[in-house]
GROMACS .gro file of C-alpha atoms in nm:
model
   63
    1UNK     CA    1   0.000   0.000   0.000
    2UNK     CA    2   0.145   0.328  -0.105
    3UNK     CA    3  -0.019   0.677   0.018
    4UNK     CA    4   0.109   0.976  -0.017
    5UNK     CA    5   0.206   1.153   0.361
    6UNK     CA    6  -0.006   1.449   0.439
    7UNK     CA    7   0.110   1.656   0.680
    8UNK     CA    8  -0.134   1.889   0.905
    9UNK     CA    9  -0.033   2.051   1.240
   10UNK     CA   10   0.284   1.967   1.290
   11UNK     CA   11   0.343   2.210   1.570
   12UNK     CA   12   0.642   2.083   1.785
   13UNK     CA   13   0.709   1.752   1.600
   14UNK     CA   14   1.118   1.710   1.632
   15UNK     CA   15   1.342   1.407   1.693
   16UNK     CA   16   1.635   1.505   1.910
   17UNK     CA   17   2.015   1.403   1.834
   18UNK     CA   18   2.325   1.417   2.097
   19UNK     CA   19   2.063   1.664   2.307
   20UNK     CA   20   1.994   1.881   2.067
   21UNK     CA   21   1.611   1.954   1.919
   22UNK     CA   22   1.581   1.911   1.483
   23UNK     CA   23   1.245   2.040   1.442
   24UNK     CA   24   1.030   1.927   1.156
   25UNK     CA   25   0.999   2.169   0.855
   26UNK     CA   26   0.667   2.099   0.672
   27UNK     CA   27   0.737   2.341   0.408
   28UNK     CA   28   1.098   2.198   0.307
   29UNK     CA   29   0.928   1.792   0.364
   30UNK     CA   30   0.645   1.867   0.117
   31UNK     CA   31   0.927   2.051  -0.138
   32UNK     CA   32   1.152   1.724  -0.075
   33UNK     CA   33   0.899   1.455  -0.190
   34UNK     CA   34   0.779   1.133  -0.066
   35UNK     CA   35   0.933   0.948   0.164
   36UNK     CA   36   1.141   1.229   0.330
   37UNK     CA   37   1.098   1.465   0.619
   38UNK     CA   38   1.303   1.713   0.660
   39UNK     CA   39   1.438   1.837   1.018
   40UNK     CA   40   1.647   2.138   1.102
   41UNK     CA   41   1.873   2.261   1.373
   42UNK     CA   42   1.984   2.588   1.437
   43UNK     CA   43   2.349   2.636   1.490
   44UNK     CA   44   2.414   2.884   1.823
   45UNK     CA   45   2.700   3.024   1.926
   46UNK     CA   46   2.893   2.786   2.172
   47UNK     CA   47   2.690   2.497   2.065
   48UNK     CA   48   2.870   2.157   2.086
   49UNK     CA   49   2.793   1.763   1.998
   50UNK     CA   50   2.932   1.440   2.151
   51UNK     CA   51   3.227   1.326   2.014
   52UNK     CA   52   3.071   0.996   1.947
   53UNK     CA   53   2.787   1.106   1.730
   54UNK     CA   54   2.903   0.917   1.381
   55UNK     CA   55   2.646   0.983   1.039
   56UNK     CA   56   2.733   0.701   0.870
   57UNK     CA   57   2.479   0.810   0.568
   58UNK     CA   58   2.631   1.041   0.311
   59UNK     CA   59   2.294   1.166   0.225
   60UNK     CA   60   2.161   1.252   0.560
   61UNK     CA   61   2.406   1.513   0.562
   62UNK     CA   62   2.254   1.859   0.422
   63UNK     CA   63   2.524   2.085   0.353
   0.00000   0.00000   0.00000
């Protein structure tokens, strides 16, 4: 079965990664196509990762 993905309020959906909050874009996940969601972070001054976060996936990787 194959549907497209509507998305309605999305208000607040995010996955988090090394304690840091990716918050769904609905605008950029529509524009991207099916079966993709896009997520973005917003870099702050200071901010740091663990060290041992590894993205094995070229792809994920939005430059």
């Amino acid at each position: 079965m194959s549907e497209t993905l509507k998305l309605n309020n999305t208000t607040g959906s995010k996955v988090v990664i090394a304690g840091k909050d990716f918050v769904l874009d609905k605008t950029a996940s529509t524009t991207a196509g099916d079966k993709k969601l896009v997520f973005k972070y917003s870099v702050q001054i200071g901010d740091s990762i663990a060290t041992d976060l590894i993205l094995t996936i070229q792809q994920a990787i939005l430059r």
